[in-house]
PDB file of C-alpha atoms in Angstrom:
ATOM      1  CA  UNK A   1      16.270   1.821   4.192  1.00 47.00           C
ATOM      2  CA  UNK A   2      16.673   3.647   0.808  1.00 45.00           C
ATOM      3  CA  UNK A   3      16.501   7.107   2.380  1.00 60.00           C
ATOM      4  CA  UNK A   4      17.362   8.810   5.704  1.00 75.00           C
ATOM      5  CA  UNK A   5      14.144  10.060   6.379  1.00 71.00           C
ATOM      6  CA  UNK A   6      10.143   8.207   5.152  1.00 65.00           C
ATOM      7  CA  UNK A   7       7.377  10.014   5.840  1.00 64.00           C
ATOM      8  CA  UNK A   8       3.876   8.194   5.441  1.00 58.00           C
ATOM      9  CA  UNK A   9       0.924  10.275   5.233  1.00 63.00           C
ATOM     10  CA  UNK A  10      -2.243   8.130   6.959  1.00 53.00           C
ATOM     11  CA  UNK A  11      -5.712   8.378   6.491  1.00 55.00           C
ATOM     12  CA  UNK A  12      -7.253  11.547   4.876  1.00 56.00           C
ATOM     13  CA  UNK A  13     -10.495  11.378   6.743  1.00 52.00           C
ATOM     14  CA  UNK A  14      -8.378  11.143  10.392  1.00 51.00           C
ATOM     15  CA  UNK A  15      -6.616  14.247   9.056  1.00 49.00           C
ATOM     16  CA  UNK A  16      -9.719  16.348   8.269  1.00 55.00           C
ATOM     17  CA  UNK A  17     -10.585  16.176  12.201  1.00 52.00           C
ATOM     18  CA  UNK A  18      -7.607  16.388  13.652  1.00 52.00           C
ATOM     19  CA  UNK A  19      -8.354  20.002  15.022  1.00 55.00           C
ATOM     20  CA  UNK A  20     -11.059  18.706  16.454  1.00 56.00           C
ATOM     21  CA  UNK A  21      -9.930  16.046  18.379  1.00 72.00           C
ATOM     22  CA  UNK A  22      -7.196  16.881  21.390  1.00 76.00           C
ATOM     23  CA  UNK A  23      -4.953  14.727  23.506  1.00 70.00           C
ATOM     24  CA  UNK A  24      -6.310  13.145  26.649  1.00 80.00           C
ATOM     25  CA  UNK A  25      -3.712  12.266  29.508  1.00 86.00           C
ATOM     26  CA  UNK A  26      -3.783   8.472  30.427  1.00 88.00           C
ATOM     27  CA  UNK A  27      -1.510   6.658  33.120  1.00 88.00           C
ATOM     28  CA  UNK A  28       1.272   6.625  30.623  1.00 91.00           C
ATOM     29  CA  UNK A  29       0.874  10.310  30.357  1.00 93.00           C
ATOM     30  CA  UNK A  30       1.319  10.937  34.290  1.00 94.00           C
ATOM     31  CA  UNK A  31       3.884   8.775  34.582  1.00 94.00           C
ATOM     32  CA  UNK A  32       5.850   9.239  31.585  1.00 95.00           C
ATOM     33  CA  UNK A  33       9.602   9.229  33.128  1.00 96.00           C
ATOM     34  CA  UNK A  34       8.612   5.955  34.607  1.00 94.00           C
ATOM     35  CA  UNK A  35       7.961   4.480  31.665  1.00 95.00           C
ATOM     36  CA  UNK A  36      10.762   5.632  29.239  1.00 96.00           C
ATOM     37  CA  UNK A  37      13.434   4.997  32.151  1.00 95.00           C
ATOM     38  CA  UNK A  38      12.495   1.442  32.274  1.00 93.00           C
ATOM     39  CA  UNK A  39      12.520   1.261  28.279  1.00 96.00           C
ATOM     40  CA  UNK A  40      15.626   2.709  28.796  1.00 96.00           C
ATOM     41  CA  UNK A  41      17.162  -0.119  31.576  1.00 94.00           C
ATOM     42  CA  UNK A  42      14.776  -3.095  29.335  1.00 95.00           C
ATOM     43  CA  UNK A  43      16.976  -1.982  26.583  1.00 97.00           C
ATOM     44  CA  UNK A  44      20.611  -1.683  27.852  1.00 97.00           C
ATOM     45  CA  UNK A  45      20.440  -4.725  30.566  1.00 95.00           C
ATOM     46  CA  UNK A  46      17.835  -6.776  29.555  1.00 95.00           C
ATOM     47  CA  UNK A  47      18.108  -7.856  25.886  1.00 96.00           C
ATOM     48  CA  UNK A  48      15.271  -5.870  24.460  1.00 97.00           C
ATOM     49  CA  UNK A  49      16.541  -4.808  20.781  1.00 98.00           C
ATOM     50  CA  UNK A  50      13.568  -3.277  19.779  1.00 99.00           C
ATOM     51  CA  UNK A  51      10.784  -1.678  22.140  1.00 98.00           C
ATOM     52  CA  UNK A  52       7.188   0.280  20.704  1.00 98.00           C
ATOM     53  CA  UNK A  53       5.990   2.668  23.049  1.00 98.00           C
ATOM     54  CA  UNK A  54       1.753   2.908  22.643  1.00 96.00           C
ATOM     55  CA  UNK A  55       1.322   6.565  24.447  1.00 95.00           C
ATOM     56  CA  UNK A  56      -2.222   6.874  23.622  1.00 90.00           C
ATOM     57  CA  UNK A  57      -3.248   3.240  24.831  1.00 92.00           C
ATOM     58  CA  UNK A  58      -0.950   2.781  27.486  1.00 93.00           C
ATOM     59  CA  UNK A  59       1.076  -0.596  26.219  1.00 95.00           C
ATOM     60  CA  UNK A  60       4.532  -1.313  25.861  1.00 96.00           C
ATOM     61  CA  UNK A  61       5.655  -3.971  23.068  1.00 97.00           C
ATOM     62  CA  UNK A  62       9.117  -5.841  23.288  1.00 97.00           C
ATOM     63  CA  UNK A  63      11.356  -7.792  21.276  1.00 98.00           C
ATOM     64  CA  UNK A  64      14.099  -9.890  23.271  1.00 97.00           C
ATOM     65  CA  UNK A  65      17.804 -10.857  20.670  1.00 97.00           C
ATOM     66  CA  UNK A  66      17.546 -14.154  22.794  1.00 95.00           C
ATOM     67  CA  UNK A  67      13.496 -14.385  20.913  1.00 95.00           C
ATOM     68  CA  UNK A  68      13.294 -12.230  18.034  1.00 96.00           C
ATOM     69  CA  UNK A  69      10.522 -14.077  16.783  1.00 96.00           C
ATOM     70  CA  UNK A  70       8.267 -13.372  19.519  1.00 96.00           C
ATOM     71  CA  UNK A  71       7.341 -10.267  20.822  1.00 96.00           C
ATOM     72  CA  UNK A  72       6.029  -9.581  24.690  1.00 94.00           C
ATOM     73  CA  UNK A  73       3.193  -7.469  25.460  1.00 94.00           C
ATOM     74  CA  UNK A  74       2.514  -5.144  28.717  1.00 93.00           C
ATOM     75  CA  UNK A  75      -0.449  -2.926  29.278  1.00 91.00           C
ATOM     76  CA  UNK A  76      -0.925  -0.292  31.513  1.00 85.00           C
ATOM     77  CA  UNK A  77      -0.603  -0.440  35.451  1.00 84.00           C
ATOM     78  CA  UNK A  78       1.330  -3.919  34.704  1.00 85.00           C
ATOM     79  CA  UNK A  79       4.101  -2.501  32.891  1.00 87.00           C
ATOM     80  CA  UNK A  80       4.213   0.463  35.365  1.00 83.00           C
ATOM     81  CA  UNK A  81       4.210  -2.723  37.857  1.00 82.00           C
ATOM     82  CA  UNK A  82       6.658  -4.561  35.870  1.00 73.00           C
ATOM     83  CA  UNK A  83      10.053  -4.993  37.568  1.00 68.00           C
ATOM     84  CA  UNK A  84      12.834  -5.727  34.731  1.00 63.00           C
ATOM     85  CA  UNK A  85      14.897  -7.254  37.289  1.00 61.00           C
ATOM     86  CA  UNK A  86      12.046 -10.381  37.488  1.00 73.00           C
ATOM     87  CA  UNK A  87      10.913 -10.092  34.186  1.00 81.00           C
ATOM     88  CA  UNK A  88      13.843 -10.826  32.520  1.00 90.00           C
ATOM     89  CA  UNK A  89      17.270 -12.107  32.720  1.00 91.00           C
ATOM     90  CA  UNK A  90      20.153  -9.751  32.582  1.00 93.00           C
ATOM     91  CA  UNK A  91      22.022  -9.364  29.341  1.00 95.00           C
ATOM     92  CA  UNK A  92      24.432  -7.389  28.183  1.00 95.00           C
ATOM     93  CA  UNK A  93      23.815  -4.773  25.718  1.00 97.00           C
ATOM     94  CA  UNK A  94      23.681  -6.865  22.278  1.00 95.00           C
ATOM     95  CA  UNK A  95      26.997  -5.782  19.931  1.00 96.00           C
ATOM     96  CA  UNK A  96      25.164  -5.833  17.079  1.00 97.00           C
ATOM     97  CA  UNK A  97      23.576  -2.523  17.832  1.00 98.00           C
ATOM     98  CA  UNK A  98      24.305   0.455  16.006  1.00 98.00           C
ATOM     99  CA  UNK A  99      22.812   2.872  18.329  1.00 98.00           C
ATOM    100  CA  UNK A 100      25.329   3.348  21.605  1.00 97.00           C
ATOM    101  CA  UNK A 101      23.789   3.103  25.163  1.00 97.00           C
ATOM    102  CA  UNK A 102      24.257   6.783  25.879  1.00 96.00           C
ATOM    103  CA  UNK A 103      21.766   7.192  22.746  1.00 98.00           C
ATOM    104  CA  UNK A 104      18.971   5.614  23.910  1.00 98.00           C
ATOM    105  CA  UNK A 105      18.115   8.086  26.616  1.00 97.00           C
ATOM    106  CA  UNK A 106      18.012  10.924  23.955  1.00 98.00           C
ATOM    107  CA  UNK A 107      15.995   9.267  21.846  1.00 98.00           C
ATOM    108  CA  UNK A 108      13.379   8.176  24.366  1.00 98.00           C
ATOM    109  CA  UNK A 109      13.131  11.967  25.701  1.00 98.00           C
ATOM    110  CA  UNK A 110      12.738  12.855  22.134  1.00 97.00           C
ATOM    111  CA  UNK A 111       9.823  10.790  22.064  1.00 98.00           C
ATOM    112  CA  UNK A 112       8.736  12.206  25.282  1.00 97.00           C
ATOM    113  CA  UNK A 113       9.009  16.252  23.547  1.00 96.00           C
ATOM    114  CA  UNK A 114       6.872  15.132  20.498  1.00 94.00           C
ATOM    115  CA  UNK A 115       4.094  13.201  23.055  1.00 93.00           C
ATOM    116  CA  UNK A 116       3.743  16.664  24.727  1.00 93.00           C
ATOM    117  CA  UNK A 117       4.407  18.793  22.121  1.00 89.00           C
ATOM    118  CA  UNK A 118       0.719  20.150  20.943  1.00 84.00           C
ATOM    119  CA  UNK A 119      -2.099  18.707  22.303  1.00 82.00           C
ATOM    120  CA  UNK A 120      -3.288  18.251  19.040  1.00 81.00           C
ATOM    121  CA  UNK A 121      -0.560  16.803  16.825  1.00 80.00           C
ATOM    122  CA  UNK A 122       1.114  14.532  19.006  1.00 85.00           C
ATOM    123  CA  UNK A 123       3.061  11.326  19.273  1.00 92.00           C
ATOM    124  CA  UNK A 124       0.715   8.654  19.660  1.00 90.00           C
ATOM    125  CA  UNK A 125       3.197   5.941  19.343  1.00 95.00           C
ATOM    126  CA  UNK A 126       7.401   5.442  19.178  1.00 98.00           C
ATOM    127  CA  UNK A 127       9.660   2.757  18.621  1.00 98.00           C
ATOM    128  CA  UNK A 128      13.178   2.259  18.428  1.00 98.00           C
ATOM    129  CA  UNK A 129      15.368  -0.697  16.918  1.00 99.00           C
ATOM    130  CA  UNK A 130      19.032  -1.026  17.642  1.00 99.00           C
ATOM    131  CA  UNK A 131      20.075  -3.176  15.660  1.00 98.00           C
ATOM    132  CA  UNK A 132      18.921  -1.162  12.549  1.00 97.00           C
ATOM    133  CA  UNK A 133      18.860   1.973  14.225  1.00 98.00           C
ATOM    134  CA  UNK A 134      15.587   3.132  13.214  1.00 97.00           C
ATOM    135  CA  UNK A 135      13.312   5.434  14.808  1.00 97.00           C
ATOM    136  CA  UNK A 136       9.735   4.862  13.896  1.00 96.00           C
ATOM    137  CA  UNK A 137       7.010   6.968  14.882  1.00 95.00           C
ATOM    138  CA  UNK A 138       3.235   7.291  14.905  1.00 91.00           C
ATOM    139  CA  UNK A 139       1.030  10.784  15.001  1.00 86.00           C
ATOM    140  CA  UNK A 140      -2.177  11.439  16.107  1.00 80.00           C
ATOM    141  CA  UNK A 141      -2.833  12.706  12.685  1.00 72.00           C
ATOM    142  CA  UNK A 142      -2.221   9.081  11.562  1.00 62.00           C
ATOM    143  CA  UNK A 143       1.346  10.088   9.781  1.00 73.00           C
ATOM    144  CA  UNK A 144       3.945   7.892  10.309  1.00 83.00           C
ATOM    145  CA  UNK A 145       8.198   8.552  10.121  1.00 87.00           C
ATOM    146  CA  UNK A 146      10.761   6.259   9.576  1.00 93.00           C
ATOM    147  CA  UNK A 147      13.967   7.931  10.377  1.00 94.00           C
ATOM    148  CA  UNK A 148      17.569   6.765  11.013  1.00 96.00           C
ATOM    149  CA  UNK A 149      17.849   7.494  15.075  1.00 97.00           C
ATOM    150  CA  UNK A 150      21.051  10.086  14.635  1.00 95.00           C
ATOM    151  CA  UNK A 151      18.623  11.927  11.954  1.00 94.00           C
ATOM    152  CA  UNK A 152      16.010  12.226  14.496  1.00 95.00           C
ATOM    153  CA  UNK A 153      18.471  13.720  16.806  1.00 96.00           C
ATOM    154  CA  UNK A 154      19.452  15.887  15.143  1.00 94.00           C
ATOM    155  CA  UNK A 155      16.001  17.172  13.338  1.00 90.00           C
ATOM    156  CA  UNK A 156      13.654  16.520  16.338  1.00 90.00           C
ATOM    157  CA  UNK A 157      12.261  20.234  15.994  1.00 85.00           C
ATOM    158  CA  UNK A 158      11.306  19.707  12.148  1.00 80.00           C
ATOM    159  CA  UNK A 159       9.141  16.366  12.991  1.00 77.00           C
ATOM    160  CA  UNK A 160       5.750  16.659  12.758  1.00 69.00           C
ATOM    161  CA  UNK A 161       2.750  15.104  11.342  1.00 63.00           C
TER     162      UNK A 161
END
């Protein structure tokens, strides 16, 4: 990535009604933890290098290092269902990665902060790649950021659409 930081300003006619519009809570919403915790365990003992987080529509996409080519798909109540431990085969964290275990945890509550943030500027999708170590994000205003994860860290305050 050229630059530490891309920001990607989205459609113009999303942003002109973006203060009209304000965040509904779904099931990912009430159980939010849930759902980053098991990112979280998917990613450090079950092979997941890279994992997109849908807020607003409730889905969860992975991408296994034993099938990079193929990514898996969970919606809603089944990925609240979903129990890594059947789901997938154990596998220890890839060496490859560039972001450490203890990061991932940070990151995902990051993505949690921005979610609830405003009710009208808010995270509307989040993923995270270990392997390249970039953060990408998605806004309700339809921006999207590309950001090296120890950038994000350390700037999650200045992040915004």
């Amino acid at each position: 990535m050229p630059d530490n930081w891309i920001q990607i300003r989205g459609d113009p006619s999303i942003r002109e009604f973006l203060f009209l519009q304000e965040r509904k809570l779904n099931e990912f919403d009430y159980h939010l933890d849930e759902v980053l915790s098991c990112v979280a365990d998917l990613i450090c003992n079950y092979g997941v290098f890279h994992a997109k987080v849908h807020f607003s529509s409730g889905q969860v996409t992975l991408w296994l290092i034993d099938d990079p080519l193929r990514y898996q798909v969970h919606v809603k109540d089944e990925f609240l269902k979903l129990n890594a431990y059947h789901a997938y085969p154990v596998k220890t964290y890839t060496r490859d990665a560039v972001i450490t275990q203890n990061c991932i945890s940070k990151i995902l509550d990051g993505f949690k902060q921005l979610r609830l943030k405003d009710p009208q500027v808010y995270l509307r999708s989040g993923s995270l790649n270990v392997i390249n170590g970039i953060v990408g994000l998605n806004f309700s205003c339809d921006g999207s950021h590309y950001i090296d994860y120890d950038e994000f860290l350390l700037r999650i305050d200045d992040i915004t659409c």
